[in-house]
Coordinates of C-alpha atoms in Angstrom, one line a residue:
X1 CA 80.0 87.1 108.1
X2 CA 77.0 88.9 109.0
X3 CA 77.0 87.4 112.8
X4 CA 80.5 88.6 113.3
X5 CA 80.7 92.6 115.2
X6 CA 80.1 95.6 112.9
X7 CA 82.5 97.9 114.5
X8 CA 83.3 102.2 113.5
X9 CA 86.4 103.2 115.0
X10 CA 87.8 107.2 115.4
X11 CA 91.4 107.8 115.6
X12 CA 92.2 111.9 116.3
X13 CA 95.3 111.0 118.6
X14 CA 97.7 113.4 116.7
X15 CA 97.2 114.6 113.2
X16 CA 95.1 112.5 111.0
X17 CA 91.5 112.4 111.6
X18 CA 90.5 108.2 111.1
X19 CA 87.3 106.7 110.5
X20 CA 87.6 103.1 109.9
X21 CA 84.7 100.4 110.0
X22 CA 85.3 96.9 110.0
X23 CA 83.0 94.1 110.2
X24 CA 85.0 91.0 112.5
X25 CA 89.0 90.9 110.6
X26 CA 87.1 92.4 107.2
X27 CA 87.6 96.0 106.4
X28 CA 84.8 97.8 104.6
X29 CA 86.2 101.5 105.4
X30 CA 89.7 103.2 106.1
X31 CA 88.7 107.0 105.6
X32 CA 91.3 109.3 106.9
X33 CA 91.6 113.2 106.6
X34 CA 95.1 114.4 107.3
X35 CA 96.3 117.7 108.9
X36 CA 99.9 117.4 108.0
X37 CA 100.2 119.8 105.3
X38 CA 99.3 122.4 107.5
X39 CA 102.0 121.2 110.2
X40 CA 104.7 121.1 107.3
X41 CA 105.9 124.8 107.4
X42 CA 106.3 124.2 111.5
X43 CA 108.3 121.1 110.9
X44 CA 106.5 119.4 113.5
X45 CA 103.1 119.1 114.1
X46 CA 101.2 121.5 116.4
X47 CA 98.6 120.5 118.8
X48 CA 96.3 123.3 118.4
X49 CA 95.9 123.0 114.4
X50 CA 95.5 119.6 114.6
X51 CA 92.9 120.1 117.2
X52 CA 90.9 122.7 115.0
X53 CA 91.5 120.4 111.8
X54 CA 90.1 117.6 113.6
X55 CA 86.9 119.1 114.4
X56 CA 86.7 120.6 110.7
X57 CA 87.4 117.1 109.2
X58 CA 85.2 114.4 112.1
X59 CA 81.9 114.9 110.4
X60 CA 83.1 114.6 107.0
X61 CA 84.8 111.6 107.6
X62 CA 82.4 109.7 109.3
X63 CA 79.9 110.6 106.7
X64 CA 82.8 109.2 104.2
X65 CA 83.5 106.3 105.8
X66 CA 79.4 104.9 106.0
X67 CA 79.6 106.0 102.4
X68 CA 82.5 103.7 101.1
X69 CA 81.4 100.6 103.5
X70 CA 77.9 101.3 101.9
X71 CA 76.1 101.3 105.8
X72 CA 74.0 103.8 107.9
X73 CA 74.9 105.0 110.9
X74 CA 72.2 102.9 112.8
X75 CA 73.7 99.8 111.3
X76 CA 76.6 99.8 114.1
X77 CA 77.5 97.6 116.3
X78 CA 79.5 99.6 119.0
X79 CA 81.8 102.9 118.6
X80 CA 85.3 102.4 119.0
X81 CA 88.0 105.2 120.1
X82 CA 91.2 106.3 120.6
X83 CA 91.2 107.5 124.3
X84 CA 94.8 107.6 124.7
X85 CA 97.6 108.6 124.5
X86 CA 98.4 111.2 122.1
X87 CA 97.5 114.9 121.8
X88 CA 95.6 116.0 125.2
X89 CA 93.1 118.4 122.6
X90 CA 93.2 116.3 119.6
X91 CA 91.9 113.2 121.8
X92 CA 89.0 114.7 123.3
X93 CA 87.9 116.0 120.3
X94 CA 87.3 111.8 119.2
X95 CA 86.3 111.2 122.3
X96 CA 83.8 113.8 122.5
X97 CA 82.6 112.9 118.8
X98 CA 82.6 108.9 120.3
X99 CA 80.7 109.4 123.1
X100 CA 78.2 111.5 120.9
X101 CA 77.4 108.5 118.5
X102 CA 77.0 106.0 121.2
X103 CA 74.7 107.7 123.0
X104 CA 72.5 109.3 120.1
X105 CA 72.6 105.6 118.2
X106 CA 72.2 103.7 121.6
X107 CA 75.6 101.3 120.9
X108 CA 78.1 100.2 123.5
X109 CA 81.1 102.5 123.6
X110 CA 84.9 100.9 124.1
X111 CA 88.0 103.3 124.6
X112 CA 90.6 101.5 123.3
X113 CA 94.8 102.2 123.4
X114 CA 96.1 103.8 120.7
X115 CA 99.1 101.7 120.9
X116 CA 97.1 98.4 121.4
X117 CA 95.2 99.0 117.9
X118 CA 98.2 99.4 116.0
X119 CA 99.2 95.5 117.1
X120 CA 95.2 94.8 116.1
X121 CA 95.5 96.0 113.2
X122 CA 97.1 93.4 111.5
X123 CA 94.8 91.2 112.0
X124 CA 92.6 92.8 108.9
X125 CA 95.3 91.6 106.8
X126 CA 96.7 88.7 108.3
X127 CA 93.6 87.1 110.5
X128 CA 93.8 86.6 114.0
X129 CA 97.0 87.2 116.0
X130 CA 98.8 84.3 117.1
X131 CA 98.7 85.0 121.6
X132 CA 101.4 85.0 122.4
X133 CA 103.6 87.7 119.9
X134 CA 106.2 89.8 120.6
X135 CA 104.9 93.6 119.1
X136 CA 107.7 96.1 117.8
X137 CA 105.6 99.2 117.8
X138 CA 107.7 102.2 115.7
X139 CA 106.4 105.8 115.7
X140 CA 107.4 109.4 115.9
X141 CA 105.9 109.5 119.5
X142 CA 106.7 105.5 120.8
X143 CA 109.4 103.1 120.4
X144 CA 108.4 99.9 121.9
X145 CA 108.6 96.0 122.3
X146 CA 105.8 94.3 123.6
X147 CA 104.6 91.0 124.6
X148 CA 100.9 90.4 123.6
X149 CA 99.2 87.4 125.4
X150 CA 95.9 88.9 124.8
X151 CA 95.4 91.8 122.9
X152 CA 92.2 93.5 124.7
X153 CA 94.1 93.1 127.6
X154 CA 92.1 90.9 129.7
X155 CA 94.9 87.9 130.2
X156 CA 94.2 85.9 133.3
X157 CA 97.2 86.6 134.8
X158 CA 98.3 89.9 133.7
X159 CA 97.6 92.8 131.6
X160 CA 97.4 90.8 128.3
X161 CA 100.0 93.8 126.8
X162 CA 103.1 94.0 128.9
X163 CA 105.9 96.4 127.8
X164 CA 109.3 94.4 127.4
X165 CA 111.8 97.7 126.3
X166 CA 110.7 101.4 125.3
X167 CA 112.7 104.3 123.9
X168 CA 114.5 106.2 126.9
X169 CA 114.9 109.3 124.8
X170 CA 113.7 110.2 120.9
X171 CA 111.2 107.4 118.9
X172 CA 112.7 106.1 115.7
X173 CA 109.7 108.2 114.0
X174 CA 111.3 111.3 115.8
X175 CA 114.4 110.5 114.9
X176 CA 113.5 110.3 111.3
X177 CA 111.9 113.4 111.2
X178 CA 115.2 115.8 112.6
X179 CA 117.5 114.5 110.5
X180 CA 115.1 114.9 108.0
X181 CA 115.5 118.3 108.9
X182 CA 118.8 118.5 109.0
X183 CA 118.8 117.7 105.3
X184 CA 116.6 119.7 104.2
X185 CA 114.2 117.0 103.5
X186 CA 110.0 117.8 104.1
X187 CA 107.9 117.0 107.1
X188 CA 107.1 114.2 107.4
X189 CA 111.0 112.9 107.3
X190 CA 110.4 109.0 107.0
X191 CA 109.3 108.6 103.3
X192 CA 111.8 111.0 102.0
X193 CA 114.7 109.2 104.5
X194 CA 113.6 106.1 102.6
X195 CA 113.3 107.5 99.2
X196 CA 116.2 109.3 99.4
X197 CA 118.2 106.3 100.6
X198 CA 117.5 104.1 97.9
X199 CA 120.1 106.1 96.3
X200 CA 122.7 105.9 98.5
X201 CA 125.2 103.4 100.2
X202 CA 124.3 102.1 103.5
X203 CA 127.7 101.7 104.9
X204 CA 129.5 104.9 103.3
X205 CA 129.0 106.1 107.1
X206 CA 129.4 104.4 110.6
X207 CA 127.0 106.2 112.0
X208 CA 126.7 104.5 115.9
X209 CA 123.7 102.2 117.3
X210 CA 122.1 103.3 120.6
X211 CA 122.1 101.0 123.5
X212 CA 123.9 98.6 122.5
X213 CA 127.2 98.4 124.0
X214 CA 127.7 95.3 126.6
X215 CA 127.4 97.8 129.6
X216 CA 124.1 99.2 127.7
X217 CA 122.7 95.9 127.2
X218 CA 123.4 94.9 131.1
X219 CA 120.9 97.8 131.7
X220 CA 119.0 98.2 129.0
X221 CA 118.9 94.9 126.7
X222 CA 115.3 95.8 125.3
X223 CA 115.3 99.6 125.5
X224 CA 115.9 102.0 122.4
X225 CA 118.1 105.5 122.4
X226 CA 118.2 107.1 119.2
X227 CA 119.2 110.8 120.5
X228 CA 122.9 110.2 120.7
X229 CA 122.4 108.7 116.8
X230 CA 120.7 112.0 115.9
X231 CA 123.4 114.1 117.6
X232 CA 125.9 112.2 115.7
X233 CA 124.4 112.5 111.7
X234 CA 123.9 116.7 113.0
X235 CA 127.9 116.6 113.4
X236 CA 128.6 115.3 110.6
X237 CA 126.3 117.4 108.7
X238 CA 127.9 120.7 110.3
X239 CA 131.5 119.2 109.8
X240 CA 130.9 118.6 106.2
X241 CA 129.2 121.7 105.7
X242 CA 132.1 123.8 107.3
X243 CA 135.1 122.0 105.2
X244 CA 132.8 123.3 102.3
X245 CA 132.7 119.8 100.9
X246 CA 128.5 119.0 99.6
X247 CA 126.6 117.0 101.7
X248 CA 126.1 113.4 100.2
X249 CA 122.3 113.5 100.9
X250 CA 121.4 110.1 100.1
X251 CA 124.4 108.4 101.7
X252 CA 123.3 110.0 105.1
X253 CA 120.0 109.4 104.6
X254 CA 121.0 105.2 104.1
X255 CA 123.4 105.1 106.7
X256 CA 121.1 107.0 109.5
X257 CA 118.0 104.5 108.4
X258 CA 120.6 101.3 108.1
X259 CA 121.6 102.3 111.9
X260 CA 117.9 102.4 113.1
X261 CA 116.6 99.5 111.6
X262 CA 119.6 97.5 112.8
X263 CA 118.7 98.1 116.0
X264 CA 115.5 98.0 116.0
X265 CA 115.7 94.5 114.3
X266 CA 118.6 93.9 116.4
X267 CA 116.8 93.9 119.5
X268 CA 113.6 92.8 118.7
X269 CA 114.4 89.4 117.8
X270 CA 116.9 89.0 121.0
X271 CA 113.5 89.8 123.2
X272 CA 111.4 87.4 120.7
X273 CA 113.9 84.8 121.3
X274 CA 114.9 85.3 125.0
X275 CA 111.0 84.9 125.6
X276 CA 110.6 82.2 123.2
X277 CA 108.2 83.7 121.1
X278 CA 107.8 82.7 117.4
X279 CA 105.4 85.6 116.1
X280 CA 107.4 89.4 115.6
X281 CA 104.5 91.8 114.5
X282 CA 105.5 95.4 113.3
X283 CA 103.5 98.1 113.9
X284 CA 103.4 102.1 113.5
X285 CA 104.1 104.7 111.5
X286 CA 107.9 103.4 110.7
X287 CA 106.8 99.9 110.2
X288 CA 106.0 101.3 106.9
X289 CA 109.8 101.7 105.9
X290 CA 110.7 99.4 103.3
X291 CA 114.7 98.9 105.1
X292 CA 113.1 98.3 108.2
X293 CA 110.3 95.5 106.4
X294 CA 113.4 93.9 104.2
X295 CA 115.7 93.5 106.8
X296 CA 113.3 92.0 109.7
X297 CA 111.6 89.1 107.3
X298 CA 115.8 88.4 106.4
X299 CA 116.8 88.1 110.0
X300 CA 113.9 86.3 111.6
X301 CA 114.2 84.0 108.7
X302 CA 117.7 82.7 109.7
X303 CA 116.4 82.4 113.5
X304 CA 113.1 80.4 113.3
X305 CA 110.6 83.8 113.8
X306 CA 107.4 84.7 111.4
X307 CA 107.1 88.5 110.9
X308 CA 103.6 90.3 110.1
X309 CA 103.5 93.9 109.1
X310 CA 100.4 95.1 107.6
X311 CA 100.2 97.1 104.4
X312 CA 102.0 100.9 104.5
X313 CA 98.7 102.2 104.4
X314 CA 97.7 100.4 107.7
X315 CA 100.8 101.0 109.6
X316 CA 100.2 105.3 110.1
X317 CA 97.3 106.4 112.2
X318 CA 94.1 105.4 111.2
X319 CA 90.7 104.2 112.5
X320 CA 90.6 101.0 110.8
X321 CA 93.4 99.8 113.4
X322 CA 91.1 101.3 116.2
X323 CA 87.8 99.5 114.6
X324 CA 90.0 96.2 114.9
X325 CA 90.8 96.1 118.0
X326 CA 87.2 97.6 118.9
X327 CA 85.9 94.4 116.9
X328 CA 87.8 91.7 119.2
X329 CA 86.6 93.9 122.3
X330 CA 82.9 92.9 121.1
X331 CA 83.9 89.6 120.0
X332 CA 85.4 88.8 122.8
X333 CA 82.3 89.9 125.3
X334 CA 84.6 93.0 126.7
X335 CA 82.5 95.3 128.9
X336 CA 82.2 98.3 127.4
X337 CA 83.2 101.8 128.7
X338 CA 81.2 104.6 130.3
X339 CA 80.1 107.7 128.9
X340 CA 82.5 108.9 131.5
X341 CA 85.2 108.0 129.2
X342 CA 88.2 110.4 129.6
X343 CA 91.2 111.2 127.1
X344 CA 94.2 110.4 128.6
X345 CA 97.5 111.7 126.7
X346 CA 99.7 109.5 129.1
X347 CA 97.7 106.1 129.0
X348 CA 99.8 103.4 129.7
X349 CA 99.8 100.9 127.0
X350 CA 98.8 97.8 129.8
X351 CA 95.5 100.2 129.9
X352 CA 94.0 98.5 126.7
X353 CA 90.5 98.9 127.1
X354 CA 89.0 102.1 129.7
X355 CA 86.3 101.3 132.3

């Protein structure tokens, strides 16, 4: 164990400040400071404050981190960090802090994709990832299915992460959050959707599923739309509310999450099986909603497809996932970045590793 990479990874890409080190697939630290109470009362987080928290929270953190993995500084291998994309000012303030410790401490810098590590990630739970896998990533900035042949994105004959479908419109983590919102449920909406639903009755409302009509699906087969589903649970809100009838918060709540994570699901394994892939890994901040967990390991079950979704913990932002994926960039004799390294808030998700 000793041979394999010890790796520290910094994820600042929106509003939790991540430290994770790893040491190959083992995780020795997951320290994370989070900015969201202070985004609560805007209902949405706010790049500025979660630029000023993060340089509040970096040195902290780090020192946390070294603590709870019981290392110095100087016993690093290389620096991993998020370079993109996410927040323009909360990216450069990890970059900045990156490109800091590789140069004081002498180590190899790598600037990975924040989208890429939360695919890597799983493999501190589960071990390595089986190449090829098909990645459902699910956040409040990204919905996305991807096809991961090699995740540091050095395939011979492509990218190594190529993007299969994508969200034309809100995320599912977006989603989550306004009709949150609309029910007077807190910031961040996708634990109280999910708490709140385990109350209610999933099919007390038909609420519709995006994209998927046969014209839709002519077009748009792998793609995700969850604006016109939003649009429809605000109208039924404002219809209830003006017949002065209550609003049945918990039945909403189940029916709006049933009709995500039906599609979701839905189309997910009609990409894993029209490419012939075996492996479905979830990934991302709504990977951690237990509807969305239940019913992908019942589907893929009946169709011949393995699911991996790491713990709850792993699945928000964090720099364990970023150390990961840092870790198989060293194992896997990546070259590392430049000091040049920018942050890119629009990084493609083929750009796994910067130059």
């Amino acid at each position: 164990m000793r041979d394999e990479p010890l790796v520290l990874g910094i994820e600042t890409s929106c509003d939790e400040t991540g430290v994770g080190i790893v040491r190959g697939h083992t995780l020795l630290a997951d320290a994370v400071a989070s900015s969201v109470e202070e985004h609560a009362r805007f209902g949405g987080v706010v790049p500025e404050v979660a630029s000023r928290a993060h340089l509040e929270a970096m040195v902290p953190t780090i020192d946390r981190a070294c603590e709870t993995a019981g290392i110095a500084l100087a016993d690093v291998d290389a620096i991993a960090v998020t370079h993109g994309p996410g927040l323009a000012g909360a990216l450069l303030v990890g970059v900045a802090s990156a490109k800091a410790l590789a140069l004081g401490l002498g180590k190899p810098l790598y600037g990975v994709n924040h989208l890429a590590s939360h695919v890597a990630v799983d493999q501190l739970e589960h071990g390595p990832l089986p190449e090829p896998c098909l990645a459902l990533l699910v956040s409040g900035g990204h919905s996305s299915l991807l096809r991961v042949t090699d995740i540091t994105g050095d395939h011979g004959d492509g990218a190594g992460v190529d993007p299969m479908g994508a969200t034309i419109d809100d995320a599912a983590g977006e989603a989550f959050d306004k009709v949150a919102r609309l029910l007077g449920l807190p910031f961040p909406g996708g634990p109280h959707i999910d708490r709140a639903a385990r109350e209610g009755d999933s099919v007390a409302i038909d609420f519709p599923r995006g994209l998927t009509s046969r014209r839709d699906l002519e077009r748009h087969r792998f793609d995700f739309s969850f604006s016109g589903l939003k649009t429809a649970v605000a109208r039924w809100v404002e219809a209830r509310e003006r017949s002065g009838e209550p609003v049945p918060v918990a039945d909403v709540a189940a029916s709006f999450q049933e009709a995500v994570c039906d599609v979701l699901v839905r189309k997910a394994l009609d990409a894993a099986q029209a490419d012939g892939i075996e492996d479905l890994m979830i990934g991302g901040g709504v990977a951690a909603n237990s509807r969305l967990r239940a019913m992908a390991e019942e589907r893929a079950a009946k169709v011949g497809v393995r699911v991996r979704v790491p713990r709850p913990g792993l699945c928000t932002d964090n720099g364990a996932m970023v150390a990961a994926l840092g870790s198989t960039m060293v194992a896997r004799g990546r070259t590392p970045s430049s000091l040049g390294l920018p942050a890119d808030s629009s990084l493609p998700v083929t750009d796994v590793l910067a130059s």
